[in-house]
Amino acid sequence: MRSRHRAAAITAALTAAEQDADDRGWDARPALLGLFDTTGHRHAPAIGMRELPVDKAVWRLHEQTVPSPRLPYWVGLTAITEHLTAPNTVASLRQWARAEQRRLIGMAFLCEGLDNHADSTPAHPDGLPVRALIACDTDARHYQILRVRGAASTTTTVFDHSPASVRATVIPMCLRRLLTCALA
């Protein structure tokens, strides 16, 4: 059953995570997060988050010191997804998900910069960096929280039934694949 209470709790947890990232400042590396139901109560869920340990070298491809286009962070997410969902390494993803002793209910990806528009995140028309927190849950919802650098507030979008144009983009596809494999 699709719980509106769970959707509200996930939205609140993601909003708090983005606010925490904003409080820490900009120029942070991306984070791949698991969303866990810490109560199991349908009408009053509490959502906890845990970062999936990712080798920091994956994100360094983005930080090239030569004057050339940077690789978008979603390229690193794609590589991580391919690695963690491969038959010989998927067990480590499942072990990470079960180590929390709580039920994994979603995956999220937090990144910032000028390049996250290559996916479902729109670019800012003035070329300003955007922080994007994109998530999906086991109810097939899609969450997106965006903050333009320097803005006091965020823009939040939640799709109960995300359109195909969103589902077919790289970040949501990777998050769904990771979630599916972690729960199998």
XYZ file of C-alpha atoms in Angstrom:
184
model
C 0.000 0.000 0.000
C 1.295 3.452 -0.935
C 1.433 5.524 2.206
C 1.060 9.303 1.962
C 2.518 9.443 5.477
C 5.687 7.744 4.244
C 5.947 10.174 1.307
C 5.628 13.127 3.689
C 8.244 11.662 6.045
C 10.673 11.019 3.172
C 10.147 14.546 1.825
C 10.825 15.991 5.292
C 13.972 13.868 5.722
C 15.296 14.846 2.278
C 14.555 18.514 2.943
C 16.452 18.292 6.241
C 19.387 16.555 4.499
C 19.574 19.262 1.842
C 19.377 21.987 4.504
C 22.195 20.275 6.381
C 24.259 20.216 3.168
C 23.512 23.906 2.652
C 24.583 24.686 6.226
C 27.925 22.951 5.548
C 28.452 25.028 2.402
C 29.091 24.326 -1.236
C 31.767 22.371 -3.095
C 31.073 19.069 -1.375
C 31.479 15.705 -3.045
C 28.316 13.777 -3.983
C 26.687 11.337 -1.600
C 24.730 8.175 -2.310
C 22.231 7.636 0.509
C 19.978 4.841 1.662
C 16.632 5.805 3.175
C 15.513 3.537 6.013
C 12.192 3.266 7.842
C 13.288 3.459 11.474
C 9.843 2.704 12.957
C 7.898 0.426 10.655
C 4.748 2.318 11.636
C 2.549 3.034 8.619
C 0.969 6.250 9.867
C 3.934 7.773 11.692
C 7.092 6.672 9.894
C 10.492 8.051 10.792
C 13.132 8.079 8.075
C 16.813 7.579 8.757
C 19.591 7.992 6.205
C 22.912 6.287 5.820
C 25.567 7.071 3.255
C 26.746 4.230 1.109
C 30.544 4.128 1.339
C 31.894 5.140 -2.056
C 35.562 5.384 -2.924
C 36.262 9.132 -3.162
C 38.405 8.497 -6.252
C 35.196 7.938 -8.229
C 34.308 11.603 -7.798
C 37.835 12.873 -8.544
C 37.262 12.309 -12.245
C 35.059 15.386 -12.012
C 37.853 17.470 -10.491
C 40.255 17.396 -13.402
C 42.974 19.996 -13.158
C 43.431 20.330 -16.904
C 41.283 22.927 -18.667
C 38.691 20.669 -20.261
C 35.057 19.811 -19.673
C 34.462 18.080 -16.364
C 32.801 14.708 -16.244
C 29.350 15.032 -14.706
C 28.792 13.377 -11.339
C 26.092 11.157 -12.824
C 28.839 9.435 -14.818
C 30.383 8.370 -11.490
C 26.951 7.269 -10.222
C 26.539 5.118 -13.331
C 29.921 3.471 -12.722
C 29.056 2.839 -9.063
C 25.708 1.349 -10.045
C 27.310 -0.945 -12.619
C 29.871 -2.095 -10.061
C 27.462 -2.642 -7.137
C 24.821 -4.453 -9.164
C 27.226 -6.824 -10.930
C 26.684 -10.484 -10.014
C 30.031 -10.770 -8.213
C 29.575 -7.610 -6.063
C 25.820 -7.299 -5.473
C 26.212 -9.206 -2.190
C 28.148 -6.272 -0.709
C 25.282 -3.900 -1.599
C 22.768 -6.237 0.058
C 25.002 -6.586 3.107
C 25.204 -2.778 3.420
C 21.393 -2.522 3.185
C 20.818 -5.207 5.828
C 23.495 -3.966 8.248
C 21.218 -1.117 9.299
C 18.725 -3.601 10.855
C 15.967 -1.416 9.434
C 13.975 -1.673 6.253
C 15.514 0.011 3.213
C 12.742 2.004 1.519
C 14.601 4.296 -0.860
C 17.826 5.557 -2.380
C 18.955 9.150 -2.885
C 21.766 10.968 -4.663
C 23.021 14.374 -3.529
C 25.221 16.348 -5.907
C 25.928 19.936 -6.835
C 27.451 21.932 -9.623
C 26.768 23.126 -13.110
C 26.515 19.699 -14.682
C 23.649 17.873 -12.988
C 21.298 19.240 -15.669
C 22.423 16.452 -17.998
C 19.863 14.288 -16.262
C 16.432 15.067 -14.836
C 17.693 18.150 -13.022
C 17.179 21.352 -14.972
C 20.071 23.742 -15.405
C 19.729 27.215 -13.982
C 19.135 29.700 -16.817
C 21.869 32.035 -15.513
C 24.441 29.240 -15.319
C 24.502 29.178 -11.509
C 25.397 25.952 -9.706
C 22.478 23.877 -8.468
C 22.457 21.372 -5.597
C 20.177 18.455 -6.415
C 18.904 15.788 -4.054
C 17.123 13.153 -6.119
C 15.492 10.085 -4.591
C 13.152 7.192 -5.296
C 11.297 4.928 -2.906
C 9.813 1.440 -2.916
C 6.393 2.920 -3.744
C 7.852 4.131 -7.086
C 7.752 7.786 -6.067
C 10.341 10.245 -7.362
C 11.606 13.114 -5.202
C 13.673 16.081 -6.306
C 14.920 18.955 -4.162
C 16.853 21.723 -5.901
C 18.688 24.727 -4.491
C 20.373 27.330 -6.656
C 23.626 28.510 -5.106
C 22.893 31.549 -2.956
C 19.134 30.936 -2.797
C 17.421 30.987 0.591
C 14.929 28.270 -0.332
C 14.588 25.091 -2.335
C 12.211 23.828 -4.988
C 10.692 20.462 -4.123
C 8.939 18.125 -6.543
C 7.385 14.786 -5.643
C 5.842 12.554 -8.298
C 3.566 9.802 -6.994
C 3.697 8.374 -10.508
C 6.722 9.847 -12.229
C 6.407 10.438 -15.958
C 8.409 8.278 -18.341
C 10.597 11.277 -19.176
C 11.792 11.316 -15.539
C 11.997 7.534 -15.058
C 14.165 7.178 -18.177
C 16.877 9.588 -17.017
C 20.185 8.396 -15.620
C 19.975 9.268 -11.923
C 16.480 7.824 -11.276
C 17.347 4.705 -13.288
C 20.516 4.169 -11.233
C 18.702 4.737 -7.938
C 15.919 2.287 -8.841
C 18.437 -0.309 -9.971
C 20.418 0.025 -6.726
C 17.228 -0.167 -4.656
C 15.934 -3.223 -6.516
C 19.234 -5.080 -6.199
C 19.675 -4.172 -2.529
C 16.213 -5.527 -1.699
C 16.449 -8.740 -3.742
